[in-house]
Short mmCIF file of C-alpha atoms in Angstrom, two decimals:
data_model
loop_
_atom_site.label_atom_id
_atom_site.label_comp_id
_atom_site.label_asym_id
_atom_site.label_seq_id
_atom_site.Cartn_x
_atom_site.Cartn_y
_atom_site.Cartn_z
CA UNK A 1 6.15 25.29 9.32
CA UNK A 2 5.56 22.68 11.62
CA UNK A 3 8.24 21.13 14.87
CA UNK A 4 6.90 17.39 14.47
CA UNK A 5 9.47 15.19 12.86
CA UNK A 6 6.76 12.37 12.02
CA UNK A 7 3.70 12.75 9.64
CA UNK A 8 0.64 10.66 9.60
CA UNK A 9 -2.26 11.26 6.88
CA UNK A 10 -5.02 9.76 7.23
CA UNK A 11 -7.66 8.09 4.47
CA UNK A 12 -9.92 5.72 3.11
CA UNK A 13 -8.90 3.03 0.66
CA UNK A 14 -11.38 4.22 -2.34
CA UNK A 15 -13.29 1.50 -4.20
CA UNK A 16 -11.97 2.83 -7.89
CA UNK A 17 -8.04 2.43 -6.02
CA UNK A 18 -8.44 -1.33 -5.75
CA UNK A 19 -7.49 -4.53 -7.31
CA UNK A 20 -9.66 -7.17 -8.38
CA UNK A 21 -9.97 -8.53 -5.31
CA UNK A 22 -10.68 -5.72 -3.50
CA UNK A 23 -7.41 -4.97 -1.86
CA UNK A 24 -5.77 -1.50 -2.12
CA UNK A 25 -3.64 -1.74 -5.64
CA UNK A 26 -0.03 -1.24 -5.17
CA UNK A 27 0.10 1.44 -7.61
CA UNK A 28 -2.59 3.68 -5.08
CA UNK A 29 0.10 2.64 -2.14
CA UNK A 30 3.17 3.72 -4.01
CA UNK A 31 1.38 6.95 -4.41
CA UNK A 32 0.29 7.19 -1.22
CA UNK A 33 3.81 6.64 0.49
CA UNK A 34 5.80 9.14 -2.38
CA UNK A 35 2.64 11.85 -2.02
CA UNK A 36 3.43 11.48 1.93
CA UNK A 37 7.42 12.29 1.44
CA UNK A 38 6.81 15.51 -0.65
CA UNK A 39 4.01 16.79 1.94
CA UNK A 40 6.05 15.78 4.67
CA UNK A 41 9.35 17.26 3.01
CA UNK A 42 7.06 20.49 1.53
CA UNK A 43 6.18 21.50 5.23
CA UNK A 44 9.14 21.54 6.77
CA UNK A 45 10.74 23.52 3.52
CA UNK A 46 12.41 21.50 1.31
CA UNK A 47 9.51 19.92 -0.68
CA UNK A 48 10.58 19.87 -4.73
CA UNK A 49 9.20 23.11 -4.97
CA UNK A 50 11.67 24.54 -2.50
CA UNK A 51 13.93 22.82 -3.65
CA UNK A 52 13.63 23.73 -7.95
CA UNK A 53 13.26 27.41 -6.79
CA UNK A 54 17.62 26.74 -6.09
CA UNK A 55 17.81 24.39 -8.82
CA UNK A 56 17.73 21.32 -6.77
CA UNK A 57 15.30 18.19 -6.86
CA UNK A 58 14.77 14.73 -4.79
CA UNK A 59 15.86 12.15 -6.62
CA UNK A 60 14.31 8.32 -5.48
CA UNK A 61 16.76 5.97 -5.61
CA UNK A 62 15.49 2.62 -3.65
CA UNK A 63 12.40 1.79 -2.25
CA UNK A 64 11.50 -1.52 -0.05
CA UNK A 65 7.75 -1.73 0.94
CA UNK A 66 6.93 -4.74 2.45
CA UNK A 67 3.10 -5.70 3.31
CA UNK A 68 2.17 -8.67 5.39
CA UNK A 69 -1.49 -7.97 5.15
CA UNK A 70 -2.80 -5.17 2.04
CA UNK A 71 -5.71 -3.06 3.17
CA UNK A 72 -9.12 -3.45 1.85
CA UNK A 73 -11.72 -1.25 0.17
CA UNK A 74 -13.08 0.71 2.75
CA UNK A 75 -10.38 0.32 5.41
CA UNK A 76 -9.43 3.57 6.91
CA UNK A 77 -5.49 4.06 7.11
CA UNK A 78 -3.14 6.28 8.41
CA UNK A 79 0.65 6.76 6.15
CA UNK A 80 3.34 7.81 8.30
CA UNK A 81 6.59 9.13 7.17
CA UNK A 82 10.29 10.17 9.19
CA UNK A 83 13.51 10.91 8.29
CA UNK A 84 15.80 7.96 9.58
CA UNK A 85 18.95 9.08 8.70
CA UNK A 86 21.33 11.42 6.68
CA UNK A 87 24.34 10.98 4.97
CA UNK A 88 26.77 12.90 2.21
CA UNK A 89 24.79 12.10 -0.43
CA UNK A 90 21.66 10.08 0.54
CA UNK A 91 18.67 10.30 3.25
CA UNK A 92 16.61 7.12 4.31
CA UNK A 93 12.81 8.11 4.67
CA UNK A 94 10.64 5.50 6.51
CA UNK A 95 6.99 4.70 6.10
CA UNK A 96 4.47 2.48 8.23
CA UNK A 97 0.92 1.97 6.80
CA UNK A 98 -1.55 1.08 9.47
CA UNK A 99 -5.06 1.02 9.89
CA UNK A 100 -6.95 3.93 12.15
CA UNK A 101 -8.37 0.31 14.33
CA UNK A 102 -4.50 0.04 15.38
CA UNK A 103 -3.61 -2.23 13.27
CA UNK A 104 -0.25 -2.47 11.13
CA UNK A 105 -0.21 -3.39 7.40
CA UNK A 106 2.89 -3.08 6.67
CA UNK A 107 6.32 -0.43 6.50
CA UNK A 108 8.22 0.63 3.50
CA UNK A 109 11.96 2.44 3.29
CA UNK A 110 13.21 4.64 0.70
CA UNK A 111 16.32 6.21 -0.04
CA UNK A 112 16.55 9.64 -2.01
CA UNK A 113 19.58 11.72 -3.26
CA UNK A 114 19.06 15.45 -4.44
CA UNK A 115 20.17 16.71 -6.94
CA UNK A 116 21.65 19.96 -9.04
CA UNK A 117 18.74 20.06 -11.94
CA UNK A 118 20.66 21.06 -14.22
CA UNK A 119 24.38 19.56 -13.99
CA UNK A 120 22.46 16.20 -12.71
CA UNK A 121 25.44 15.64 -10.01
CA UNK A 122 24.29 15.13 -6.25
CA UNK A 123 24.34 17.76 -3.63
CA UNK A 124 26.50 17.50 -0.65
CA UNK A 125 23.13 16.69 2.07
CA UNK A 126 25.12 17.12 5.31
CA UNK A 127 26.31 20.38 4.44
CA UNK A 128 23.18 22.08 1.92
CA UNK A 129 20.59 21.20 4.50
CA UNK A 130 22.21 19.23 7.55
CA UNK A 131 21.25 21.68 10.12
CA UNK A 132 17.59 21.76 8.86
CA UNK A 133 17.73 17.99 8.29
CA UNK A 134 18.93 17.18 11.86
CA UNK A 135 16.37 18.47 13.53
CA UNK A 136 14.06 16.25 11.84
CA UNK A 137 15.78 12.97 12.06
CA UNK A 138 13.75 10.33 13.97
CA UNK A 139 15.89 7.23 14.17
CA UNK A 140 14.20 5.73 17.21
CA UNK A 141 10.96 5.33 15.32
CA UNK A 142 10.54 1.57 14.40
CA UNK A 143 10.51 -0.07 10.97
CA UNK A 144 10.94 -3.33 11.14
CA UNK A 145 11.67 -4.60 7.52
CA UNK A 146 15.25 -5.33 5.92
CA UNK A 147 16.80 -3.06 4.38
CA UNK A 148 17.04 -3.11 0.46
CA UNK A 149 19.45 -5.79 -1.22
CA UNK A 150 20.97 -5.72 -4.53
CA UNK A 151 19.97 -7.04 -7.40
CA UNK A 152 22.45 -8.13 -9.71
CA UNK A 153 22.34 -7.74 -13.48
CA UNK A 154 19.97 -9.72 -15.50
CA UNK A 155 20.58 -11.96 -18.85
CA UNK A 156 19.64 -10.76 -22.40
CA UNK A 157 17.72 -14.49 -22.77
CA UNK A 158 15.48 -12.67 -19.60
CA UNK A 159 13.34 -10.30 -22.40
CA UNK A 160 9.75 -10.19 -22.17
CA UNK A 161 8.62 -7.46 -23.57
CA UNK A 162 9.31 -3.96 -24.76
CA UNK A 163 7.41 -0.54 -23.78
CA UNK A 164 7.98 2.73 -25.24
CA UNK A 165 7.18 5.28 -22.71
CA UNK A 166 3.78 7.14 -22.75
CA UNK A 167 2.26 10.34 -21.84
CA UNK A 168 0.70 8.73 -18.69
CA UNK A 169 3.62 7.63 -17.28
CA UNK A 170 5.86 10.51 -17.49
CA UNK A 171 5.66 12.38 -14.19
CA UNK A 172 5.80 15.95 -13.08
CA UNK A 173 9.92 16.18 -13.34
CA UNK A 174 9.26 14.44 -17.38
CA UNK A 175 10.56 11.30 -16.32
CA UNK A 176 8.82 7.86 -16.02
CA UNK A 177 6.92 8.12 -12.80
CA UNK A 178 8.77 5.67 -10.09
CA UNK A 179 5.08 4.23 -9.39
CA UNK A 180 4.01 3.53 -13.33
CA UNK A 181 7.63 1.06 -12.80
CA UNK A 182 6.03 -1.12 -10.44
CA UNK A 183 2.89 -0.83 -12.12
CA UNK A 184 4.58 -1.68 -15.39
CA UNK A 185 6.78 -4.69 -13.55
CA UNK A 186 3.50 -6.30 -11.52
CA UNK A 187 1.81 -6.67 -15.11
CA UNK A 188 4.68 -9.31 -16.12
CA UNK A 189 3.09 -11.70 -13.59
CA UNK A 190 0.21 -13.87 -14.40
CA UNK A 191 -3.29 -13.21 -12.66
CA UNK A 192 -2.64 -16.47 -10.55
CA UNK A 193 -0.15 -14.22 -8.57
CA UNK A 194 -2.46 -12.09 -7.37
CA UNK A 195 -5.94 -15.06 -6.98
CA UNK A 196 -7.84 -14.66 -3.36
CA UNK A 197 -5.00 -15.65 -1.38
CA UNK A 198 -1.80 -14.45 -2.95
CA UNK A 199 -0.18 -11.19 -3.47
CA UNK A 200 2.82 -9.14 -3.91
CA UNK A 201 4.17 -9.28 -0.40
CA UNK A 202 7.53 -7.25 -0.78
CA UNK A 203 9.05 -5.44 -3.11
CA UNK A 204 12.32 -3.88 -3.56
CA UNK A 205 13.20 -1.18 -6.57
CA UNK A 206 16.34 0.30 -7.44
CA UNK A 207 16.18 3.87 -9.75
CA UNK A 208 19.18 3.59 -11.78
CA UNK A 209 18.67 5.93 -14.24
CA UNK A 210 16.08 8.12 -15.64
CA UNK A 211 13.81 7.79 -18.64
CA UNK A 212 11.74 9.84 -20.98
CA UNK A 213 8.59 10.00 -23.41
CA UNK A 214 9.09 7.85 -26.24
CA UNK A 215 12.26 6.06 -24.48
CA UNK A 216 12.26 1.88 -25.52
CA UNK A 217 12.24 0.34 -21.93
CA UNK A 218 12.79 -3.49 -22.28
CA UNK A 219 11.87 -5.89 -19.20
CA UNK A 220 13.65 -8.54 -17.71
CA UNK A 221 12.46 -11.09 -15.29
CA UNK A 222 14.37 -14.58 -13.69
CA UNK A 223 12.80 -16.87 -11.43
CA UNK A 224 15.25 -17.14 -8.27
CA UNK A 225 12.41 -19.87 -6.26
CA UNK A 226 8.67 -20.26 -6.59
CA UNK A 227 7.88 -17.05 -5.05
CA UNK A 228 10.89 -14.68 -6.21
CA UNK A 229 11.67 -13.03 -8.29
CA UNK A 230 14.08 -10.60 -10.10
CA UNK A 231 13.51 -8.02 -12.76
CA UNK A 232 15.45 -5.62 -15.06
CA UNK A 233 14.43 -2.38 -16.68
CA UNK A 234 16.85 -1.27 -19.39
CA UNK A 235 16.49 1.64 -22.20
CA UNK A 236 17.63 1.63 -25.70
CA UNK A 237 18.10 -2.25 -25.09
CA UNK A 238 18.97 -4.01 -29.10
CA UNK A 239 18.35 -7.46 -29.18
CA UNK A 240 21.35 -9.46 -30.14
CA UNK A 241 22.77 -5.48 -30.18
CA UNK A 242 23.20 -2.98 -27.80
CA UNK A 243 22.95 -4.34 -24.32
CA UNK A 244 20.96 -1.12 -22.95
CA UNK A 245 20.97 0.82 -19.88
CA UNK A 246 20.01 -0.03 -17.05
CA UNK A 247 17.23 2.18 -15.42
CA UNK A 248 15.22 -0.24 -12.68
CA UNK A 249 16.28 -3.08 -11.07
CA UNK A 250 13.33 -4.94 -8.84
CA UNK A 251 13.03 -8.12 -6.43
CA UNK A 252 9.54 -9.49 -5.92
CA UNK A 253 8.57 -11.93 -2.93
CA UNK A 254 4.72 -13.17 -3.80
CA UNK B 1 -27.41 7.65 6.60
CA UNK B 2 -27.28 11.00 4.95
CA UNK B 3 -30.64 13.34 3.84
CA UNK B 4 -28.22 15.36 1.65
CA UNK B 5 -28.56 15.57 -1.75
CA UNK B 6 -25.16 16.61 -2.79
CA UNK B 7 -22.32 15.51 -1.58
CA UNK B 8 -19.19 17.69 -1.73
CA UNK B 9 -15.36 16.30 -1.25
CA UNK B 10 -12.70 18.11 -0.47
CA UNK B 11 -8.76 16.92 -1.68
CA UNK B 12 -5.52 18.42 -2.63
CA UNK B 13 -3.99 17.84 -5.93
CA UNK B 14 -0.98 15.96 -4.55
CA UNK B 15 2.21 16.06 -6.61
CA UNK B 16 2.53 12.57 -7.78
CA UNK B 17 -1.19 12.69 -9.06
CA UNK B 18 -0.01 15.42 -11.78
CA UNK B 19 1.46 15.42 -15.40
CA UNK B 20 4.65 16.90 -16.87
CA UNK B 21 2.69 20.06 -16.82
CA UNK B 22 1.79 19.70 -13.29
CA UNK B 23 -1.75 19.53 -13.78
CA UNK B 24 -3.91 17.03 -12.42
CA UNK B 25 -3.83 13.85 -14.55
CA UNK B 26 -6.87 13.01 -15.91
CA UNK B 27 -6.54 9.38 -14.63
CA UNK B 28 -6.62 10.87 -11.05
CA UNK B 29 -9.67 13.27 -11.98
CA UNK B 30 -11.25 10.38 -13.51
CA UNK B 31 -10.72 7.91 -10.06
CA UNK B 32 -11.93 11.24 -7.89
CA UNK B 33 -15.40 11.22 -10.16
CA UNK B 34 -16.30 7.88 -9.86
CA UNK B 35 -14.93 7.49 -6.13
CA UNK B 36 -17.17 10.50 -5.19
CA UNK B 37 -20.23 9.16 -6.93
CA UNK B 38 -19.55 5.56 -5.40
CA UNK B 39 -18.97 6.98 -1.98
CA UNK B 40 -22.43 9.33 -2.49
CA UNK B 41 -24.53 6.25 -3.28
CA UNK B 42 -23.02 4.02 -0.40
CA UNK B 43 -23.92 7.03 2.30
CA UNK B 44 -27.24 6.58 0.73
CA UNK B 45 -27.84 3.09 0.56
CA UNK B 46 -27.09 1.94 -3.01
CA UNK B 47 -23.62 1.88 -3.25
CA UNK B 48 -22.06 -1.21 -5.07
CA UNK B 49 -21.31 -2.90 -1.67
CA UNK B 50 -25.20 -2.49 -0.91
CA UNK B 51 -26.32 -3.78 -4.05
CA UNK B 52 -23.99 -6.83 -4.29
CA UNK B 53 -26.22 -8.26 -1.27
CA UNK B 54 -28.80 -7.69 -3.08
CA UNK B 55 -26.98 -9.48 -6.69
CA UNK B 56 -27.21 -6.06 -8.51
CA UNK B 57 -24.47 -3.58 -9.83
CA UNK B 58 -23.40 -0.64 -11.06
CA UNK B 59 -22.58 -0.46 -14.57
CA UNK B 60 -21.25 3.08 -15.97
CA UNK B 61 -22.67 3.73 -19.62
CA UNK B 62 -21.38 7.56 -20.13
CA UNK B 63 -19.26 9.56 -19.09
CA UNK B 64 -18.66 12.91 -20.26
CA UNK B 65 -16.03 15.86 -18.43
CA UNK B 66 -15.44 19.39 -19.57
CA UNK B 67 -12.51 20.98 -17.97
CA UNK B 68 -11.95 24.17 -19.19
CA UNK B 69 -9.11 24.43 -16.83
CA UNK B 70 -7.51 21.73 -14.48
CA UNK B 71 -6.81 21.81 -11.23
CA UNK B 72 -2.71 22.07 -10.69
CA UNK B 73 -0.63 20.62 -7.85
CA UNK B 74 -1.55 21.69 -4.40
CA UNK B 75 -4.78 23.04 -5.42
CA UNK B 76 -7.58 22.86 -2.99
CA UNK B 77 -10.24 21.27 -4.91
CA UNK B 78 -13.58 20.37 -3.91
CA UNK B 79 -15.62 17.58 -6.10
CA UNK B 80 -19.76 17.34 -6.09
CA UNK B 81 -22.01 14.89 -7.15
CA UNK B 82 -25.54 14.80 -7.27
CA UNK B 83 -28.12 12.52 -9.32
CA UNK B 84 -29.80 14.65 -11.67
CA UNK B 85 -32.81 12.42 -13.14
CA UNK B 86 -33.57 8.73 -13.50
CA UNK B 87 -35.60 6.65 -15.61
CA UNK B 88 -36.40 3.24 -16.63
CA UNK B 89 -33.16 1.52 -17.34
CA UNK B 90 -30.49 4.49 -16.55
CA UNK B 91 -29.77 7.72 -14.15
CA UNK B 92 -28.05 10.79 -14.70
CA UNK B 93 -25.37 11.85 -12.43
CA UNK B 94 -23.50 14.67 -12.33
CA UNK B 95 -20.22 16.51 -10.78
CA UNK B 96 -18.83 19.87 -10.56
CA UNK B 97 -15.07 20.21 -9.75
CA UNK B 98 -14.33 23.66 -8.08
CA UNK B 99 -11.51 25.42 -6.42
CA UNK B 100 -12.22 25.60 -2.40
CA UNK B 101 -11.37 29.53 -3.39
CA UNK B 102 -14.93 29.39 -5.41
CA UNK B 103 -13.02 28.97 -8.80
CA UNK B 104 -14.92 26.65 -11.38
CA UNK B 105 -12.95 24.10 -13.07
CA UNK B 106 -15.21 21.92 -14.84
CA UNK B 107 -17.74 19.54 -14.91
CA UNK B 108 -18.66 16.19 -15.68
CA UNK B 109 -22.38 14.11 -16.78
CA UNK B 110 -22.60 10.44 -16.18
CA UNK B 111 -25.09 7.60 -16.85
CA UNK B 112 -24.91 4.45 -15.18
CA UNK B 113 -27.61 1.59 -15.29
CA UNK B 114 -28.13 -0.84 -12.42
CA UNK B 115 -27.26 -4.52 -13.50
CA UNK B 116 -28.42 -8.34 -11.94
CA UNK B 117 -24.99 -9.59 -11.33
CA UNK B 118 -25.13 -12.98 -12.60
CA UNK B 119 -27.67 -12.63 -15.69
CA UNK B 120 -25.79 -9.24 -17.01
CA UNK B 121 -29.50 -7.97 -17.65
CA UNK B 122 -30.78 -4.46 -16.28
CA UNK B 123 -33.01 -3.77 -13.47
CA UNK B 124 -35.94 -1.69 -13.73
CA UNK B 125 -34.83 1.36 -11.91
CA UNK B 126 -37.78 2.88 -11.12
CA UNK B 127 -39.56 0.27 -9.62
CA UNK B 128 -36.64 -0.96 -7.40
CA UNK B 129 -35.04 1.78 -5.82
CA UNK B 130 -37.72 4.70 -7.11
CA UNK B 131 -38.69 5.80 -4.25
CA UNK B 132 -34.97 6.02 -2.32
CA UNK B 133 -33.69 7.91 -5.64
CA UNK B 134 -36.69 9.92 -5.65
CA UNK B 135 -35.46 11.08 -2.54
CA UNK B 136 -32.44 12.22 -3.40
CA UNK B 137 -33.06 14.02 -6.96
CA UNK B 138 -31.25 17.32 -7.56
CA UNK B 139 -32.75 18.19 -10.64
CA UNK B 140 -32.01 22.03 -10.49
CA UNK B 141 -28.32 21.65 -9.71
CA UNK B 142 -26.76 23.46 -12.36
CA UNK B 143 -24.21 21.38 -14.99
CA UNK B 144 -23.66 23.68 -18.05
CA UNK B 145 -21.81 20.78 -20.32
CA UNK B 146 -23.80 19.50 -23.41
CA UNK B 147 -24.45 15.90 -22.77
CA UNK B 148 -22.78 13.18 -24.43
CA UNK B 149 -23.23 12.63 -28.50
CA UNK B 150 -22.99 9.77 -30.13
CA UNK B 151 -19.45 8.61 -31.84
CA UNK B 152 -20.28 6.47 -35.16
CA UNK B 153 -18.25 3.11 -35.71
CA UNK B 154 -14.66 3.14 -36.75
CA UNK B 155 -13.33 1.76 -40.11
CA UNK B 156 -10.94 -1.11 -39.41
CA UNK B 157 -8.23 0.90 -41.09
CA UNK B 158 -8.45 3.53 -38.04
CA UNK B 159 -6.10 0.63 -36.34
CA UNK B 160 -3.50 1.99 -33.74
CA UNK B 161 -2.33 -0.60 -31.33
CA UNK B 162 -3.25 -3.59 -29.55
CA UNK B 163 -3.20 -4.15 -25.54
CA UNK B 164 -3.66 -7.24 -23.99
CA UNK B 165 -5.71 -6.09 -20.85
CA UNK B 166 -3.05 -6.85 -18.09
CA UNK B 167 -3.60 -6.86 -14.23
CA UNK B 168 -3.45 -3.58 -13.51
CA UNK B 169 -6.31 -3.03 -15.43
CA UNK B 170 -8.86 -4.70 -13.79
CA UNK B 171 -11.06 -3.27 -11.29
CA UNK B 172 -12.92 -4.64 -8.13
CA UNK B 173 -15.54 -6.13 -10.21
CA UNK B 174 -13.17 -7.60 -12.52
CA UNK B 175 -13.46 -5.89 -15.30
CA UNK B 176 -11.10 -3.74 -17.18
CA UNK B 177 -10.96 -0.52 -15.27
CA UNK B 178 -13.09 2.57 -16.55
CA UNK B 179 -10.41 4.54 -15.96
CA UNK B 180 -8.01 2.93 -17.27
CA UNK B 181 -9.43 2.69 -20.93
CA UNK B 182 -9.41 7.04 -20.49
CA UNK B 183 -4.97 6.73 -19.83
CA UNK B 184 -4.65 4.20 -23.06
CA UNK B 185 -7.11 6.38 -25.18
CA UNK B 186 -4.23 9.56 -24.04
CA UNK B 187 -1.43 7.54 -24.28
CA UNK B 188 -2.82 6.83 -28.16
CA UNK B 189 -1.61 10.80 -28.66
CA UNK B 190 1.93 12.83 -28.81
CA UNK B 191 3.55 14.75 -26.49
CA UNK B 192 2.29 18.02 -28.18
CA UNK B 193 -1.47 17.54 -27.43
CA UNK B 194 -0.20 17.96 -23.56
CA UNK B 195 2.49 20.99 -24.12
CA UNK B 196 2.49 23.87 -21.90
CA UNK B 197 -0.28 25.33 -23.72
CA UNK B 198 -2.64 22.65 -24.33
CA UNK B 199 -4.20 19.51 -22.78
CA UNK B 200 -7.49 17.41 -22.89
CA UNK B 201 -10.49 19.85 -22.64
CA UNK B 202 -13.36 17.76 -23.09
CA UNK B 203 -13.63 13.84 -23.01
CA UNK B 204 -16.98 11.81 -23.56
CA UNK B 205 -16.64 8.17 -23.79
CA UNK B 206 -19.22 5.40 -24.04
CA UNK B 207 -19.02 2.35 -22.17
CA UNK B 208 -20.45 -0.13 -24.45
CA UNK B 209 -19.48 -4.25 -23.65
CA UNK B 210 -16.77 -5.26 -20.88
CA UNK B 211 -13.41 -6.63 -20.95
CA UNK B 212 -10.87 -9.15 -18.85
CA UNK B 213 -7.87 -9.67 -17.98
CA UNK B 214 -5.84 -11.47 -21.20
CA UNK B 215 -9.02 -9.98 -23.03
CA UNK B 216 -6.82 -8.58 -26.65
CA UNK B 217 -8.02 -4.40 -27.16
CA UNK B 218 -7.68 -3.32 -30.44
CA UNK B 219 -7.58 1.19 -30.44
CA UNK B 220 -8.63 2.52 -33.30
CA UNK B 221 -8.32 6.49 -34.10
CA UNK B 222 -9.87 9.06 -36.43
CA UNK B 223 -9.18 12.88 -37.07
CA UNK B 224 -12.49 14.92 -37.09
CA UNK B 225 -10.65 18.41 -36.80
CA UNK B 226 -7.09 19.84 -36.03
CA UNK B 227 -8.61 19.48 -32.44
CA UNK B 228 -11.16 16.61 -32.18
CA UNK B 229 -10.26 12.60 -32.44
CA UNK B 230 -13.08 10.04 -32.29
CA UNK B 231 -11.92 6.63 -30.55
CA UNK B 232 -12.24 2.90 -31.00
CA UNK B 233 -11.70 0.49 -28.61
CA UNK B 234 -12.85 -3.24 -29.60
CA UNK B 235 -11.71 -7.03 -28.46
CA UNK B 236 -11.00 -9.74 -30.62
CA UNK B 237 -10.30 -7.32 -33.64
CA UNK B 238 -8.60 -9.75 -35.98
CA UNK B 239 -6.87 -7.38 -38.74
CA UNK B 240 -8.19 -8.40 -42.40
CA UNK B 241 -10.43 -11.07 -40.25
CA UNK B 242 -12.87 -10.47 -37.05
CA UNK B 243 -14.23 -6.90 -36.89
CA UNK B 244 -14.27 -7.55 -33.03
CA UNK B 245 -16.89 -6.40 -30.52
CA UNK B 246 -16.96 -2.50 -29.56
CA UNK B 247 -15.98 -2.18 -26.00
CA UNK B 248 -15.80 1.70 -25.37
CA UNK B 249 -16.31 4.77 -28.11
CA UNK B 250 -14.71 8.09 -26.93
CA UNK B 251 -14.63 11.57 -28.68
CA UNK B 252 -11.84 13.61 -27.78
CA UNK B 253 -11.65 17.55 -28.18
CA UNK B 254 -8.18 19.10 -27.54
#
């Protein structure tokens, strides 16, 4: 088990993980940053694995990745993760994405709870795991983004289309994978949004609730100014009926 | 630039690359197979990158994998790729995907023909880059998977679903993703076909036209056995109307 409290992997933005314009897809970058909190969490000994073996699992409940400048095919970068802080019932993980040259792409901040598998209620962090957790915490280490905002509830009038959930986006806890969400929520923007010079530049998800195979999700998106915008995932939504639940709520800044 | 002929990459199965089952998704296997043959040709000299200089691209015809077993999270894995012949208008490539403990877990055939960029039409193979392929020939690498047959036509009644191809699709050359056609084809099946027990053990699908973004896939289905599915995917399938144009065929064996 390793001392370090900060984690850097290293790769190479492959040409079958990009976007039409060459730039790493967001999708390959969620990935990237959620693949970099289980390794980092595994080898220190309380990766999910641990964790299910006493009937606890990480829950994500916000993420905020922000990207100035997206890597291209090719580039080599290095994903580094921390542990910023712990509280009762939530830790904030922190992420910077820069390239091996030195130079920084961009910084992303999540926020997980854990979680009794079977009872669903959150576990008390500080005193399950505070003594292991402390010794990890690296609040010095700089990430530079704002912290996640919230996004209020959107309008029934917002409904663009409906999605019942498939085999490739359930993940390996059965639920809709957190990453097929913002793959999901990018393709309710037109192609112009992501031409040569424009791109998602931040985005900021909140997990609200879980979802299944064959669950209805219904999307929601509202224009808040030229280049933001909010968006609502609910299940079992009824149009004209039932008003849903909500399970993701997203802001997008092109 | 390398004198190898086989090129062999090492990667972990990393947890948010799995299924419910915890196996590697076949999305991820399928982005590992075409990322190691891309990477093999560009350490060569042909690689996509290479060619686009020169106004020629890749264009990937077949594809068939076997995987008698996959890979599950944290596996070592190491994937090969070698070309195993070439001719006029097409080469052969193949892959092997082991355990780094010397466990076999499947392979996978390939044929890909070399396109001019802007006229769409094929390049003689031979007598452009015959004598660099030449070269680099594995011939007697072993791949013990029957090569890909030949799926017949669907009947317009086959109808599933239609996708409009959205931006997560599309790949660096703009097209719908090759990959991506493999997750809709899966997500066309329950739940059951992926239980504990089961899973995909053999895929071959034929690349025949390409799509874009907005472009409207039609998926049509047909039961050969309790185990095997033959698959349709056309655009501009107008139901009662257009038959469409066939964009990939795929036979599926459970």
């Amino acid at each position: 088990m390793t001392d370090r409290k900060i984690d850097t992997t290293t790769m190479v933005v492959d040409p079958f993980n990009t976007d039409h314009q060459r730039r790493w897809s967001w999708s390959s970058l969620g990935k990237a940053l959620l693949n970099a909190a289980e390794n980092h969490a595994k080898a220190r000994g309380f990766g999910m694995m641990d964790l299910n073996g006493k009937r606890y699992t990480w829950v994500l409940s916000r993420l905020a990745i922000e990207m100035p400048e997206m890597p291209q095919v090719y580039d080599e970068i290095a994903v580094s993760t921390w542990i910023e802080s712990i509280y009762r019932l939530f830790t904030n993980r922190n992420f910077a994405v820069k390239g091996t040259d030195g130079r920084t792409f961009g910084y992303a901040r999540s926020i997980w709870a854990m979680i009794d598998y079977e009872s669903r209620q959150p576990a008390q962090l500080e005193q399950m795991e505070g003594e292991v957790f402390q010794h990890f915490l690296a609040p010095q280490e700089p990430c530079p983004i704002d912290p996640q905002g919230r996004v209020k509830p959107l309008h029934d009038e917002d409904f663009v289309k409906a999605h019942h959930a498939k085999y490739s986006d359930i993940d390996m806890n059965g639920h809709v994978n957190s990453i097929k969400y913002i793959e999901h929520i990018m393709d309710l923007f037109p192609m112009d949004c992501y031409a040569d010079a424009s791109n998602l530049h931040r985005l900021e998800i909140a997990y609200m609730a879980e979802s299944r195979f064959g669950d209805l999700l219904s999307f929601f998106r509202r224009k808040v100014s030229d280049t933001t915008y909010e968006v609502e995932v609910r299940k079992d939504f009824i149009p004209g009926g039932d008003r849903g639940t909500p399970v993701v709520r997203a802001l997008l800044n092109f």
